[in-house]
PDB file of C-alpha atoms in Angstrom:
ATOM      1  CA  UNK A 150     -22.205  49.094 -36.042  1.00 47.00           C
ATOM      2  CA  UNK A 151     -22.806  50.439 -32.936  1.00 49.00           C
ATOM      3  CA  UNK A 152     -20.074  48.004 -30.463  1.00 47.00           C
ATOM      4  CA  UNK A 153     -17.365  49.420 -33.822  1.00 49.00           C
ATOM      5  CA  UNK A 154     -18.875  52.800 -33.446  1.00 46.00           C
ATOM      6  CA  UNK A 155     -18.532  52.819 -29.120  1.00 49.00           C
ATOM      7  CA  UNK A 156     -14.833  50.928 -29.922  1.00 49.00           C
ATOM      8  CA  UNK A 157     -13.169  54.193 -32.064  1.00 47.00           C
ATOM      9  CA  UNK A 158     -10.835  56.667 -30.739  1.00 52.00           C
ATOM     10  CA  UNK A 159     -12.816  59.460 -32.026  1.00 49.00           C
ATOM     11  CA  UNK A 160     -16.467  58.485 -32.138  1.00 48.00           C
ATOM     12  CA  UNK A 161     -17.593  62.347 -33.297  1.00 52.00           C
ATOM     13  CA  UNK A 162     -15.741  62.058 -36.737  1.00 49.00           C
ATOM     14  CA  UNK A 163     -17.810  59.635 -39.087  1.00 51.00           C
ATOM     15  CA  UNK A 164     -14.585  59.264 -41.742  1.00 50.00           C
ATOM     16  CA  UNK A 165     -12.504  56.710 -39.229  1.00 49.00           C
ATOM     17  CA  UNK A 166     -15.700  54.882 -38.494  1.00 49.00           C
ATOM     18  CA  UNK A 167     -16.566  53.950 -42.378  1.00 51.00           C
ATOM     19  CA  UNK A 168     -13.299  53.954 -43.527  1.00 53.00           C
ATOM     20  CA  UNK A 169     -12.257  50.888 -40.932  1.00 54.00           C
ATOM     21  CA  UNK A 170     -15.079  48.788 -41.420  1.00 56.00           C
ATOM     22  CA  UNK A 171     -15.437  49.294 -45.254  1.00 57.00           C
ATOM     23  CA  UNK A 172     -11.602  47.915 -45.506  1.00 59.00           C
ATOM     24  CA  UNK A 173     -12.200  45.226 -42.836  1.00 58.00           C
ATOM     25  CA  UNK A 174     -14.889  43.374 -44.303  1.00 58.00           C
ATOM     26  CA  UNK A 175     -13.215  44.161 -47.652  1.00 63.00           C
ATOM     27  CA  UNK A 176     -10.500  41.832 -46.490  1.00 66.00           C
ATOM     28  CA  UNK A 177     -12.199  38.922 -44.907  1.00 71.00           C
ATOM     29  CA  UNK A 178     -15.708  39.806 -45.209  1.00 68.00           C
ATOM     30  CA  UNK A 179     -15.865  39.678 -49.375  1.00 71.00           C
ATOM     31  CA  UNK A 180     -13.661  36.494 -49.156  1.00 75.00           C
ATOM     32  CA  UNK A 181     -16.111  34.942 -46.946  1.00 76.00           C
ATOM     33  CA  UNK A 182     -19.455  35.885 -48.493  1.00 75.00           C
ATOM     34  CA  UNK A 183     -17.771  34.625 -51.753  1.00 76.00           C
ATOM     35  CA  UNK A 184     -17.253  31.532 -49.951  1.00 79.00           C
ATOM     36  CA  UNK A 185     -20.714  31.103 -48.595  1.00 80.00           C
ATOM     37  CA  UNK A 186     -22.617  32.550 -51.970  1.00 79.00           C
ATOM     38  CA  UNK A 187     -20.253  29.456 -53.631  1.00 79.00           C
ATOM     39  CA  UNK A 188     -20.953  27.034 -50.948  1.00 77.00           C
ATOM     40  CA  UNK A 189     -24.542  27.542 -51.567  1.00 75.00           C
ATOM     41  CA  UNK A 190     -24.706  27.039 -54.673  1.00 77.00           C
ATOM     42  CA  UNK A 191     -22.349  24.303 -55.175  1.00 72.00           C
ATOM     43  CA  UNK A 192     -24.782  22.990 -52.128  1.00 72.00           C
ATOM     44  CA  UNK A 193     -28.142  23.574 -54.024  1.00 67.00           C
ATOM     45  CA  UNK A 194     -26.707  22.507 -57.407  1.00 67.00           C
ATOM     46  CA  UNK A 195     -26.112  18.927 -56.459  1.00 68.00           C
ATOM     47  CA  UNK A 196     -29.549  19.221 -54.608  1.00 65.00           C
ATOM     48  CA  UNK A 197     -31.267  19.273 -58.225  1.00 61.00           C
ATOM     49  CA  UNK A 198     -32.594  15.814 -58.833  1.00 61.00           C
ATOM     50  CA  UNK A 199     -30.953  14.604 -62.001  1.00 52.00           C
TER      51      UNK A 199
END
């Protein structure tokens, strides 16, 4: 938070500063925790002994 914070044009308004990274990780970031929560349980079903 604080390199995305430092990295804004204006650093006193907080709107710019949530508004960026809500839509960034809203993009890639839910896309890739899907991915991972999937990967980890596809990983840990198959790690069940049958």
């Amino acid at each position: 938070m604080e390199f995305e914070f430092e990295s804004t044009p204006r650093p006193l308004s907080p709107l710019p500063t949530l508004t960026y990274p809500a839509n960034f990780y809203s993009e890639t970031g839910h896309l890739a925790i899907h991915l991972y929560l999937y990967m980890c349980t596809f990983v840990g079903f198959f790690n069940i002994p049958m």
